[in-house]
Structures are given as C-alpha cells and as structure tokens.
Amino acid sequence: MEEKKKLDISQLIGFALIGAVLVWYTMTQKDKEPVAENTKTEIVQNNESETTTSDAVVTDSLLQAAAVQKYGTFAYAVASGTEESGTTTLENDVLKLVIANKGGQIVEAQLKNYEDYQKAPLYLIKDNNSNFNIQFGTQDNKLINTKDLIFAPTTSKNGKNQVASFKLKVSNSQYLEYRYELKPNDYMLDFSVRSVGLENVINSNNKINLEWDMTANRQEKSIKYENQMTALHYEKEDGKYDDLSVGSEDDEMESDVDWIAYKQHFFSTILLTNTPFEKAELTSKSLVKDVLVDTIATKSFSTVAPLKLTNGALSYNMNFYIGPNIHKNLASYNKGIENVMNLGWGIFGWINRNAFIPIFHFLSSFIGNYGIVIILMTLVVRLLMSPLVYKSYVSSAKMKVLKPEMDAINAKFPGKENQMKRQSEIMALQRKSGVNMMAGCIPALLQMPVFFALFRFFPSEIDLRQQPFLWADDLSSYDSVFEWSTHIPILSSFYGNHFSLFPVLASIAIFFYMRMNQGQQMSMQQPAQEGMPDMQKMMKMMMYFSPIMMLFFFNNYASGLSLYYFVSNLLTLTIMYVIKTYVIDEEKILAKIHENRKKPKKTSKFKQRLDEAMKQAQEQQAKQKGKK
C-alpha cells in the first residue's frame, strides 16, 4: 500500500512538471509571435523604402541621360533645380510684363491704361501668342532651342529701373543670358542677349538664328478694319522704311534691318537692335478669311534673323517697344519707329505731322469731347481752304461770262475737221480776256492732298479710340444704329452686317455739294466734240456714283472720318452759297474782262510754242484734207 501511494505521488509530481513545462512553452510562444510579426513588417517597410529610393534614382538617372542625349552640355540647365513653371514680373505705371523661366521670354504684356473692345484688360502678349527663340548648334552636335530650356532668373535694381536677368547655364560660370531692364513710366524695354564662357560650346560653323513669331490678337470693334490696319513694318538699309502687304500673305528677305514692328491698328510690338541684322526673313499672313467666323486674331507674323558671333561670343544690345502708336512718343526715341504709323507718303504725311496732328491735339487739350474736337478741326481746315474755294468759283464765273462768245466760236467752226482751229480761237479769246482755263483746276488739285492726308489721319489717331459721340460708341471704328446676324454673301462682303448713319449723312452732303459745284461747271461746259467723251454725262454719273461708293466704303471705316466729311461738305456748301450770292458779281467780272481786252498782252515762250504747235497741226490737217 505504501508503494502504491509512493507511485501515485511520483506520478502526480511528474504530471505537474509536464504541465508546468507545457504552460511555459505556450507562454513563451505567445510572447515570441508578436515580436516576429513586428520584425517582419519592419523589414517589408524597409524594403519598400529602399525600392522607392532606388526607383527615383533610376528615374532621375534616366531623365538626366535623356537630357544629356538631347541637349548635351546644356543638360545642366535641366538639372539645375529651377522651377520650369516659374515667372518673373516687371511692372511700371503703364506696362506689366511677365517673363517665364522656360525660354526666358515674355509670356504676358499688359498695357495698363488701355482696354480691348470688350472692355477687358488689353494684352499684346498672352496665351502663347508670342514666341522668342534662339536656335544654335553646339560642339557636341546638339541643336539647341532656347524656348525649350529653363533659364535661372534673378532680379535687381539699376537706380529706379527694374532689372531681370535670365541665364541658360552650362555651369555656374558659363551661360547664355537674356537681360531685361524696365524704366519707370516707359513702354520701351532694354533687352540684351550675351553669352559668357560659351566659346567652346557654341559651334560657330552652324547658323545661329533668332526666331520671333507672334499672332496679333483682336483688340478693336471691327476685326475687318483692324486687319486692314495691321501689318509688319521694318527699317532696312540706308534708313528706308517698308512694310509687308496687308493682304493674305507676303514675305521678304531684307538686309541690314534695324528694327522690326508687328504693328496692330493702334498698338505695336517692336524689336530694335543696335547691331543691325545682316539678313532678316520676314513673313506676314492674314488670318481673317470671314469676318463673321474669324473673330480672334488678325495676322500672324514671323521673323528669322541670323546672329553673328563676336570673338566667339554673342553680344547684342536690343530693345522691345510694347505700347500704343502715339506719333509724338514714338518719335521721341529717335529710332524712326514712328513710321509704323501710316500717315501717308510725301506731302500727305507732311500735312498730317505738321498740321492735322498739332491742330487736333491743341483742340483736344482743352476740349474733352472728341466729336466736338473733330467739328472744330473741320471748321479750321475749311476756313483755311476757303481762299482756294473762292478762286475756283471766281474762275468758274469768268468761264460762265465768256460762254456766249465761246458758243459763237463753236458755231463758226463746226465739225471735226475744224477742231484745231476752234481750240486755237477759244484759247486766244481766253488769253485776251485774262482768263486762265487752269485757274479752276489748280485750287481743286491743291485740296486733294488735304483729302488724302485726312484719310490717313483719322485711322491712325489713337485718342479717338473708344471715344463716343452722339450714337457712335467709338469714333475710331464704325458707328452702328442697326445690325443683323443674317449673312448675305455679296452685301456682307462689301457693306457689312450693320448700318452706319454718319456715312449716310456724309454721302448726302457730298451729293448736294457735287450737284451745286457741277451745276456751276455745266453752265460753262462746252458741247461735246465729235470723237470726244461727253463730259456733262460723265459729271452727272459721278454726281450719283461718288456718294454711293462712299456709302459702301465708309460703312466699315472710322466714324470720325465720316463725321468730318459730313461737317466739311456742309461747311463747303455754305461757303459756296455765300460766295455765289454775296461775293461774286458777274457784271463786275464782265467789266474786268473788257478792261483786260484793252490791255496789250505779253505772250510767254510757252504759249508761243503752244500756238506754233497748234498752227503747224492746223496746216498739217489742211494738207491732209487737200490730198483727199
């Protein structure tokens, strides 16, 4: 019994030990499991981190390799860390410029004192409508376009001027630099291009081309009219100014070009250089095919000009003018850029520069309403021209007084065979009476330069832009009292889709002016000669045709010009009526003619030669008649 009890006790102790071991083992495994899981997770995380870092290194390496493959030594600019989308702003009271790191070029140019036709801020450069690029080859056979690379910007001050430097780097000491400097209250921007330490980088055997493209976005009420006034202008060798056609497309290759202007109607973007471009390939293309559809842009301009190295380096001092076409302001730079304003050639431009522009600005300096300024300017011009109108009318009156005697000569020498004799007798009568047949033509010819000068003045005067008068909301564009959306092919092309009232009033005034003037002319007109055109019929046709032509032509033109012609013709009608009714006395003119006939006449050498030529012609005509 004692042995059995000992056995039981021993078994109990063994089971207890085994149980204790099992409990210890279980507790030990539970404590170890979390540690193992945490260790595994940490390893996975470390592996993911290492993989990400490795992928980034690989990606950067691939990008760097691709950049080196594409740009060669200029791959440094790609990896420089400069933000590609970054920009720098230069701003004064009149101009705001935004310059991008990519390409180092101007991507926005706002004229702060002007608005577009929708009353929105006016931008000459915006939304990628302009592109400035220098293309060149490198010694490692890469083709570089600066517009694709990232420039490193820095800003500073030069007195009151704001300066922005953009460097396209090969290293910290080797770069191509664009430097912009903006003065206070000025539209002219200093701009320079220079290379530093690139003598062994740029391949001098390859062409270095400056490429400048721009699309002229619409700024004015009438895109058709604006397109007619938008053109590429330039100054070429020997100080000669020229422009490309305003038609559909034109291009020229010019030498020694000092400046190139992408001129819109009232604004210009001009690139000037102190070192003339030896060659410049210039292109202009109209983008307006249908004014009802093409409503965004007027023309696209393009310039390609080779640049030259000086001692292995680029060094060009240039300027950008980005601003309004104001003749006085443009002329103040002494660069000839005022010639972008088409004031007319020769005498027409001289009249505008020395008469109409000063008169207009003098009147507008103390009168705020530009419609009133135009009316007063018209009054001044017509008063200055009234002596010519008087001389023309006096000449007509003299011819009218002589008409009975000239009719008698025509009756005495009828037929084609007596034409030379008839003309000789009429000229002798006029000379004896002291009447010059050209006296009536010369005053009219002297007035023609004024007409054509004004035709150029009104479309060029920016002060009329967006200025209202009566029903016209913009004196620099057409006035519209009625518009329609239906497109009528022929009518819309020549007349437009609107009805302008000022051209109608001007056309009516022209009709009555021509009627009064031609009535005076017809009263002294000789009967049509055999084989000669009937002048009376031609004058009647012109009396009706001219107002209709003006009605169609001026419907899309500046309403300020139509207002001028309306007031001008009203004043001319008034002056002619006063001269005819109160100034000219036909009885006195006739008495003066009789006095002239009593005086001995000196015949000039020209008249002697003319009389001799007519005498010879009459003799030759008589001989031919005798042979027959």
XYZ file of C-alpha atoms in Angstrom, residues 25-595:
571
model
C 6.192 26.627 -23.640
C 2.812 28.115 -24.508
C 3.560 31.352 -22.727
C 6.945 31.548 -24.414
C 5.469 31.093 -27.933
C 2.778 33.723 -27.340
C 5.417 36.230 -26.286
C 7.545 35.477 -29.325
C 4.836 35.714 -32.050
C 4.209 39.476 -31.906
C 7.930 40.113 -31.969
C 8.284 38.032 -35.091
C 5.374 39.826 -36.829
C 6.723 43.261 -35.987
C 10.128 42.299 -37.210
C 8.680 41.039 -40.479
C 6.626 44.258 -41.012
C 9.610 46.456 -40.394
C 11.627 44.521 -42.944
C 8.876 44.863 -45.527
C 8.648 48.604 -44.893
C 12.376 48.966 -45.188
C 12.304 47.004 -48.415
C 9.557 49.295 -49.824
C 11.520 52.405 -48.890
C 14.636 51.066 -50.449
C 12.708 50.185 -53.611
C 11.163 53.686 -53.874
C 14.502 55.406 -53.405
C 16.051 53.107 -55.897
C 13.284 53.801 -58.451
C 13.689 57.567 -58.000
C 17.410 57.305 -58.536
C 16.861 55.213 -61.608
C 14.218 57.657 -62.948
C 16.414 60.717 -62.322
C 19.292 58.951 -63.967
C 17.173 58.135 -66.983
C 15.916 61.732 -67.239
C 19.436 63.041 -66.872
C 20.678 60.629 -69.505
C 17.853 61.682 -71.835
C 18.641 65.356 -71.225
C 22.321 64.787 -71.942
C 21.391 62.850 -75.064
C 19.159 65.712 -76.270
C 20.878 68.854 -75.005
C 24.479 67.785 -74.389
C 26.267 70.297 -72.190
C 23.047 72.299 -71.771
C 21.550 69.379 -69.825
C 22.935 71.246 -66.821
C 20.029 73.706 -67.193
C 17.509 70.854 -66.995
C 19.017 69.550 -63.757
C 19.656 72.970 -62.204
C 16.556 72.778 -60.000
C 14.985 75.955 -61.408
C 11.207 75.686 -61.451
C 10.007 75.263 -65.025
C 6.660 76.980 -64.485
C 8.156 79.911 -62.582
C 7.755 83.504 -63.779
C 9.131 86.970 -63.004
C 7.101 90.183 -63.220
C 8.389 93.616 -64.232
C 5.885 96.430 -63.836
C 5.681 100.212 -64.051
C 2.769 102.658 -64.295
C 1.941 101.841 -67.921
C 3.258 98.359 -68.632
C 3.191 94.968 -66.918
C 5.435 92.165 -68.178
C 5.538 88.526 -67.120
C 8.684 86.629 -68.121
C 8.804 82.819 -67.930
C 11.711 80.705 -66.718
C 11.079 78.377 -69.644
C 12.599 80.079 -72.628
C 13.396 83.247 -70.653
C 10.820 85.029 -72.823
C 7.931 87.447 -72.279
C 4.696 85.480 -71.962
C 2.415 88.356 -70.905
C 2.480 92.044 -71.805
C -0.374 94.181 -70.492
C -0.907 97.849 -71.407
C -2.354 99.095 -68.158
C -4.003 102.270 -69.488
C -5.964 100.573 -72.264
C -8.792 98.079 -72.688
C -9.769 95.869 -75.594
C -13.058 96.138 -77.484
C -14.794 94.079 -74.767
C -13.571 96.465 -72.028
C -11.218 93.773 -70.698
C -7.538 94.401 -69.830
C -5.531 94.779 -73.026
C -2.714 92.272 -73.585
C -0.472 92.360 -76.641
C 1.188 89.136 -75.484
C -0.764 86.403 -73.741
C -1.813 82.750 -74.017
C 1.232 81.690 -76.053
C 0.553 84.083 -78.938
C 4.237 85.099 -78.983
C 7.394 83.022 -79.209
C 11.014 84.227 -78.932
C 13.749 81.682 -79.599
C 17.441 81.470 -80.430
C 18.474 78.311 -82.247
C 22.105 77.230 -82.480
C 24.316 74.159 -82.675
C 26.845 73.011 -80.096
C 30.280 71.469 -80.331
C 28.807 68.129 -79.229
C 26.447 68.198 -82.231
C 23.240 69.142 -80.396
C 20.612 71.523 -81.770
C 19.537 73.937 -79.035
C 16.283 75.902 -78.980
C 16.240 78.299 -76.048
C 12.435 78.224 -75.902
C 12.618 74.585 -74.675
C 15.121 75.105 -71.841
C 14.931 76.505 -68.328
C 16.595 79.816 -67.517
C 17.632 80.723 -63.985
C 16.136 84.131 -63.021
C 17.497 86.863 -60.778
C 16.128 90.362 -60.186
C 17.825 93.596 -59.168
C 17.582 97.385 -59.409
C 19.509 99.851 -61.550
C 18.579 103.117 -59.913
C 14.801 103.310 -60.411
C 14.903 100.763 -63.196
C 13.827 97.159 -62.652
C 16.219 94.516 -63.961
C 15.580 90.816 -64.585
C 18.378 88.507 -65.681
C 17.675 85.056 -67.104
C 20.621 82.682 -67.528
C 20.659 79.468 -69.512
C 23.552 77.701 -67.791
C 26.136 75.177 -68.839
C 27.817 75.726 -65.479
C 27.760 78.485 -62.895
C 30.318 80.421 -64.938
C 29.100 79.526 -68.433
C 25.714 80.684 -69.671
C 23.564 82.464 -72.233
C 21.868 85.499 -70.678
C 18.749 87.474 -71.508
C 18.713 90.760 -69.606
C 15.567 92.909 -69.332
C 15.524 96.439 -67.907
C 12.290 98.401 -67.471
C 12.261 102.146 -66.804
C 9.507 103.975 -64.907
C 6.513 105.110 -66.977
C 8.008 103.851 -70.254
C 6.888 101.384 -72.917
C 10.453 100.862 -74.160
C 12.271 97.917 -72.591
C 16.037 97.442 -72.739
C 16.867 93.900 -73.801
C 20.266 92.299 -74.331
C 21.499 88.875 -75.393
C 25.013 87.766 -74.483
C 26.956 84.578 -73.980
C 29.589 84.094 -71.301
C 32.220 81.334 -71.496
C 30.485 79.511 -74.371
C 33.245 79.956 -76.943
C 33.983 76.229 -76.844
C 30.329 75.248 -76.508
C 28.575 77.050 -79.381
C 29.506 75.714 -82.792
C 30.463 78.749 -84.861
C 30.213 76.741 -88.085
C 26.451 76.372 -87.678
C 23.861 79.110 -88.172
C 22.648 80.964 -85.110
C 19.087 82.095 -85.785
C 16.876 84.458 -83.848
C 13.271 83.372 -84.348
C 10.426 85.671 -83.326
C 6.808 84.748 -84.019
C 3.615 86.465 -82.960
C -0.101 86.176 -83.592
C -1.858 89.554 -83.445
C -4.957 89.043 -81.339
C -8.046 91.143 -81.972
C -8.257 94.358 -79.946
C -10.800 96.510 -81.833
C -14.524 96.593 -82.545
C -14.214 95.843 -86.283
C -11.850 92.941 -86.981
C -12.052 93.638 -90.734
C -10.994 97.260 -90.294
C -8.357 96.324 -87.724
C -6.922 93.701 -90.080
C -6.582 96.344 -92.798
C -4.536 98.471 -90.391
C -2.364 95.588 -89.113
C 0.962 94.956 -90.852
C 4.626 94.072 -90.399
C 6.824 97.174 -90.713
C 10.607 97.406 -90.707
C 13.562 99.695 -91.271
C 16.084 98.328 -93.738
C 19.451 99.544 -95.018
C 20.077 103.252 -95.582
C 17.226 104.239 -93.273
C 14.470 103.150 -95.652
C 11.128 102.102 -94.202
C 8.908 99.458 -95.685
C 6.134 97.031 -94.790
C 4.670 93.765 -95.963
C 1.370 93.645 -97.777
C -1.777 93.736 -95.653
C -3.265 91.118 -97.979
C -3.468 87.375 -97.395
C 0.258 86.557 -97.292
C 3.587 88.222 -98.002
C 7.258 87.576 -97.257
C 10.536 89.350 -97.891
C 14.260 88.768 -97.344
C 15.882 92.056 -96.320
C 19.429 93.171 -95.474
C 20.740 95.339 -92.621
C 17.490 95.536 -90.695
C 17.488 97.893 -87.683
C 14.023 97.188 -86.313
C 11.001 95.009 -86.954
C 7.500 96.026 -85.873
C 4.477 93.801 -85.501
C 2.047 96.684 -85.813
C -1.608 96.264 -84.947
C -4.152 99.007 -85.519
C -3.306 101.212 -82.544
C -0.539 99.202 -80.842
C 2.841 97.774 -81.765
C 5.368 95.252 -80.536
C 8.740 96.315 -81.934
C 12.154 94.632 -81.717
C 15.065 97.045 -82.187
C 18.744 96.179 -82.393
C 21.883 98.330 -82.134
C 23.689 95.750 -84.288
C 21.617 95.515 -87.495
C 20.560 92.050 -88.610
C 22.585 91.269 -91.726
C 19.629 89.330 -93.085
C 16.033 89.011 -91.963
C 13.385 86.713 -93.396
C 10.043 88.394 -92.725
C 6.614 86.811 -93.149
C 3.059 88.087 -92.664
C -0.118 86.072 -93.092
C -3.709 87.223 -92.733
C -5.877 85.022 -90.520
C -9.171 86.728 -91.379
C -10.984 84.852 -94.131
C -14.538 85.502 -92.957
C -15.183 88.349 -90.507
C -18.235 86.546 -89.109
C -16.195 83.434 -88.269
C -12.599 84.565 -87.713
C -13.057 86.760 -84.660
C -9.979 86.058 -82.532
C -6.830 87.027 -84.429
C -5.951 89.244 -87.395
C -2.476 88.256 -88.622
C 0.477 86.009 -87.838
C 3.984 87.463 -88.097
C 7.331 85.702 -88.280
C 10.984 86.776 -88.306
C 14.098 84.666 -88.787
C 17.349 86.641 -88.468
C 20.842 85.070 -88.326
C 23.010 86.294 -85.448
C 26.777 86.555 -85.636
C 29.459 85.823 -83.053
C 31.931 88.487 -81.981
C 35.174 86.896 -80.772
C 33.281 83.650 -80.319
C 30.535 85.221 -78.198
C 27.021 86.524 -78.736
C 26.604 90.176 -77.816
C 23.507 92.074 -78.920
C 22.011 95.136 -77.287
C 18.358 95.403 -78.244
C 15.070 96.969 -77.189
C 11.461 95.929 -77.099
C 8.781 98.575 -77.561
C 5.424 97.244 -76.402
C 2.872 100.016 -76.423
C 0.487 102.387 -78.222
C 1.096 104.039 -81.596
C 1.364 107.657 -80.489
C 3.382 109.659 -83.002
C 4.955 112.058 -80.509
C 6.017 109.250 -78.160
C 7.405 107.029 -80.913
C 9.327 109.923 -82.472
C 10.910 110.789 -79.094
C 13.085 107.640 -79.240
C 14.827 108.884 -82.431
C 14.735 105.395 -83.899
C 12.352 106.055 -86.781
C 9.721 103.761 -85.283
C 7.076 106.483 -85.673
C 6.961 105.329 -89.297
C 4.842 102.345 -88.237
C 2.003 104.868 -88.282
C 0.766 105.100 -91.849
C 0.219 108.854 -92.065
C 0.724 108.831 -95.825
C 3.786 109.270 -98.004
C 5.321 112.548 -99.152
C 3.147 115.625 -98.848
C 0.300 113.695 -97.209
C 2.443 112.600 -94.267
C 3.953 116.094 -94.009
C 0.479 117.651 -93.727
C -0.514 115.185 -91.018
C 2.670 115.609 -88.974
C 2.852 119.393 -89.228
C -0.796 120.435 -89.450
C -3.512 117.987 -88.527
C -1.822 116.273 -85.558
C -0.823 119.597 -83.896
C -4.263 121.151 -84.567
C -6.081 118.087 -83.250
C -4.031 117.846 -80.058
C -4.214 121.591 -79.448
C -8.011 121.485 -79.606
C -8.280 118.289 -77.536
C -6.035 119.789 -74.841
C -8.927 121.944 -73.616
C -11.989 120.178 -75.102
C -12.893 116.792 -73.664
C -15.480 115.724 -76.256
C -13.660 114.383 -79.319
C -16.701 114.733 -81.551
C -16.664 118.474 -80.856
C -12.897 118.469 -81.490
C -13.476 116.951 -84.951
C -16.157 119.541 -85.758
C -13.905 122.430 -84.685
C -10.972 120.931 -86.566
C -13.172 120.690 -89.675
C -14.132 124.343 -89.277
C -10.458 125.386 -89.026
C -9.477 123.347 -92.105
C -12.382 124.625 -94.229
C -11.683 128.234 -93.292
C -8.036 127.773 -94.261
C -9.122 126.210 -97.552
C -11.820 128.808 -98.334
C -9.473 131.043 -100.430
C -8.958 128.097 -102.785
C -12.722 127.562 -102.987
C -13.141 131.267 -103.771
C -10.535 131.212 -106.552
C -12.094 128.118 -108.050
C -15.534 129.688 -108.011
C -14.281 133.002 -109.499
C -12.638 131.063 -112.325
C -15.905 129.256 -112.990
C -17.776 132.548 -113.015
C -15.355 134.016 -115.575
C -15.807 130.999 -117.821
C -19.568 131.352 -117.461
C -19.380 135.009 -118.584
C -17.335 134.018 -121.645
C -19.614 131.140 -122.569
C -21.727 133.078 -125.156
C -18.587 134.077 -127.073
C -17.190 130.528 -126.911
C -20.515 129.194 -128.190
C -20.220 131.587 -131.144
C -16.753 130.239 -131.969
C -18.061 126.682 -131.825
C -20.839 127.622 -134.232
C -18.382 129.392 -136.596
C -16.038 126.396 -136.780
C -18.224 123.274 -136.595
C -17.214 119.680 -137.244
C -14.217 117.518 -136.508
C -12.166 118.986 -139.364
C -12.167 122.410 -137.634
C -11.312 121.113 -134.176
C -7.772 122.551 -134.073
C -8.919 125.937 -135.368
C -11.785 126.008 -132.871
C -9.481 125.255 -129.929
C -6.995 127.866 -131.100
C -9.677 130.562 -131.266
C -11.076 129.687 -127.816
C -7.614 129.822 -126.267
C -6.978 133.181 -127.915
C -10.278 134.512 -126.520
C -9.441 133.328 -123.005
C -5.923 134.773 -123.193
C -7.219 138.125 -124.481
C -9.840 138.247 -121.714
C -7.322 137.399 -118.987
C -8.967 134.088 -118.139
C -6.806 131.087 -117.303
C -8.574 127.828 -118.039
C -6.373 126.077 -115.457
C -7.310 128.527 -112.703
C -10.331 126.449 -111.747
C -8.405 123.164 -111.694
C -5.428 124.234 -109.584
C -7.421 125.021 -106.390
C -9.178 121.669 -106.667
C -5.812 119.908 -107.108
C -4.393 121.752 -104.091
C -7.253 120.414 -101.962
C -6.559 116.788 -102.897
C -3.534 116.382 -100.558
C -5.723 117.536 -97.679
C -8.333 114.920 -98.556
C -5.810 112.071 -98.675
C -3.985 113.283 -95.553
C -7.218 113.190 -93.554
C -7.941 109.763 -94.984
C -4.781 108.591 -93.175
C -5.057 110.779 -90.089
C -8.331 109.517 -88.614
C -7.495 105.773 -88.723
C -4.144 106.475 -87.018
C -5.225 108.766 -84.176
C -5.398 106.613 -81.049
C -7.066 109.366 -78.999
C -10.270 108.705 -80.961
C -10.228 105.062 -79.868
C -13.317 104.131 -77.808
C -14.410 107.790 -77.647
C -18.219 108.179 -78.014
C -20.126 110.912 -79.800
C -23.888 111.018 -80.264
C -24.907 107.495 -81.356
C -21.326 106.409 -82.153
C -19.663 104.497 -79.311
C -16.179 104.545 -80.885
C -15.021 107.319 -83.239
C -12.107 105.152 -84.398
C -14.493 102.473 -85.694
C -17.831 102.321 -87.474
C -20.979 103.732 -85.884
C -23.861 101.290 -85.875
C -27.533 102.162 -85.498
C -28.786 98.810 -86.743
C -27.199 95.354 -87.057
C -28.310 91.965 -88.380
C -26.898 88.457 -87.995
C -28.025 87.004 -91.337
C -25.058 86.571 -93.664
C -25.809 87.999 -97.126
C -22.795 86.930 -99.250
C -22.213 89.938 -101.527
C -23.695 92.602 -99.241
C -21.839 91.360 -96.151
C -18.520 91.302 -98.023
C -18.711 94.901 -99.277
C -21.080 96.601 -96.868
C -21.018 94.554 -93.656
C -23.759 93.403 -91.311
C -24.590 96.782 -89.879
C -25.982 100.168 -90.912
C -23.825 103.223 -90.133
C -25.520 106.612 -90.085
C -22.552 109.001 -90.358
C -21.562 107.661 -93.815
C -25.162 108.156 -94.980
C -25.140 111.789 -93.820
C -21.717 112.339 -95.397
C -22.900 110.804 -98.687
C -25.982 113.073 -98.793
C -23.812 116.126 -98.119
C -21.368 115.084 -100.860
C -24.235 114.645 -103.325
C -25.535 118.197 -102.788
C -22.005 119.616 -102.857
C -21.276 117.913 -106.192
C -24.661 118.988 -107.538
C -24.000 122.630 -106.729
C -20.415 122.501 -107.955
C -21.219 120.639 -111.166
C -24.154 122.925 -111.843
C -21.646 125.754 -111.975
C -19.288 123.709 -114.142
C -22.010 122.562 -116.547
C -23.193 126.126 -117.074
C -19.879 126.885 -118.766
C -19.214 123.439 -120.248
C -18.698 123.303 -123.992
C -20.756 120.921 -126.153
C -19.209 117.531 -126.640
C -16.941 117.409 -129.697
C -17.113 114.658 -132.252
C -14.958 111.747 -131.168
C -14.558 113.182 -127.649
C -16.305 111.947 -124.469
C -19.361 113.820 -123.284
C -18.094 115.473 -120.095
C -21.550 116.521 -118.989
C -22.764 112.941 -118.925
C -19.621 111.826 -117.103
C -20.054 114.532 -114.469
C -23.694 113.541 -113.933
C -22.666 109.916 -113.481
C -20.001 110.903 -110.954
C -22.528 113.004 -109.052
C -24.521 109.847 -108.297
C -21.741 107.282 -108.271
C -19.415 109.027 -105.796
C -21.907 109.235 -102.884
C -22.925 105.591 -103.377
C -19.304 104.495 -103.451
C -18.592 106.433 -100.270
C -21.662 104.947 -98.603
C -20.359 101.410 -99.131
C -16.696 102.158 -98.459
C -17.131 104.217 -95.297
C -19.676 101.914 -93.677
C -16.797 99.959 -92.077
C -14.434 102.904 -91.738
C -13.757 105.205 -88.792
C -16.919 107.124 -87.906
C -14.706 110.101 -87.030
C -13.744 110.408 -90.701
C -17.384 110.183 -91.840
C -18.271 112.862 -89.278
C -15.505 115.062 -90.659
C -16.662 114.711 -94.281
C -20.276 115.346 -93.298
C -19.435 118.582 -91.485
C -16.839 119.558 -94.111
C -19.257 119.286 -97.009
C -21.945 121.189 -95.085
C -19.445 123.999 -94.479
C -18.296 123.933 -98.108
C -21.891 124.195 -99.308
C -22.373 127.179 -97.009
C -19.163 128.878 -98.179
C -20.040 128.304 -101.847
C -23.517 129.757 -101.322
C -22.098 132.852 -99.616
C -19.505 133.345 -102.372
C -22.064 132.884 -105.119
C -24.743 135.069 -103.530
C -22.838 137.825 -101.760
C -19.259 137.887 -103.054
C -19.173 137.238 -106.806
C -20.703 139.869 -109.086
C -20.863 138.656 -112.702
C -21.319 142.192 -114.060
C -18.076 143.273 -112.385
C -16.332 140.195 -113.763
C -17.541 141.001 -117.283
C -16.384 144.614 -116.923
C -12.994 143.353 -115.766
C -12.787 141.096 -118.811
C -13.476 144.051 -121.142
C -10.712 146.017 -119.445
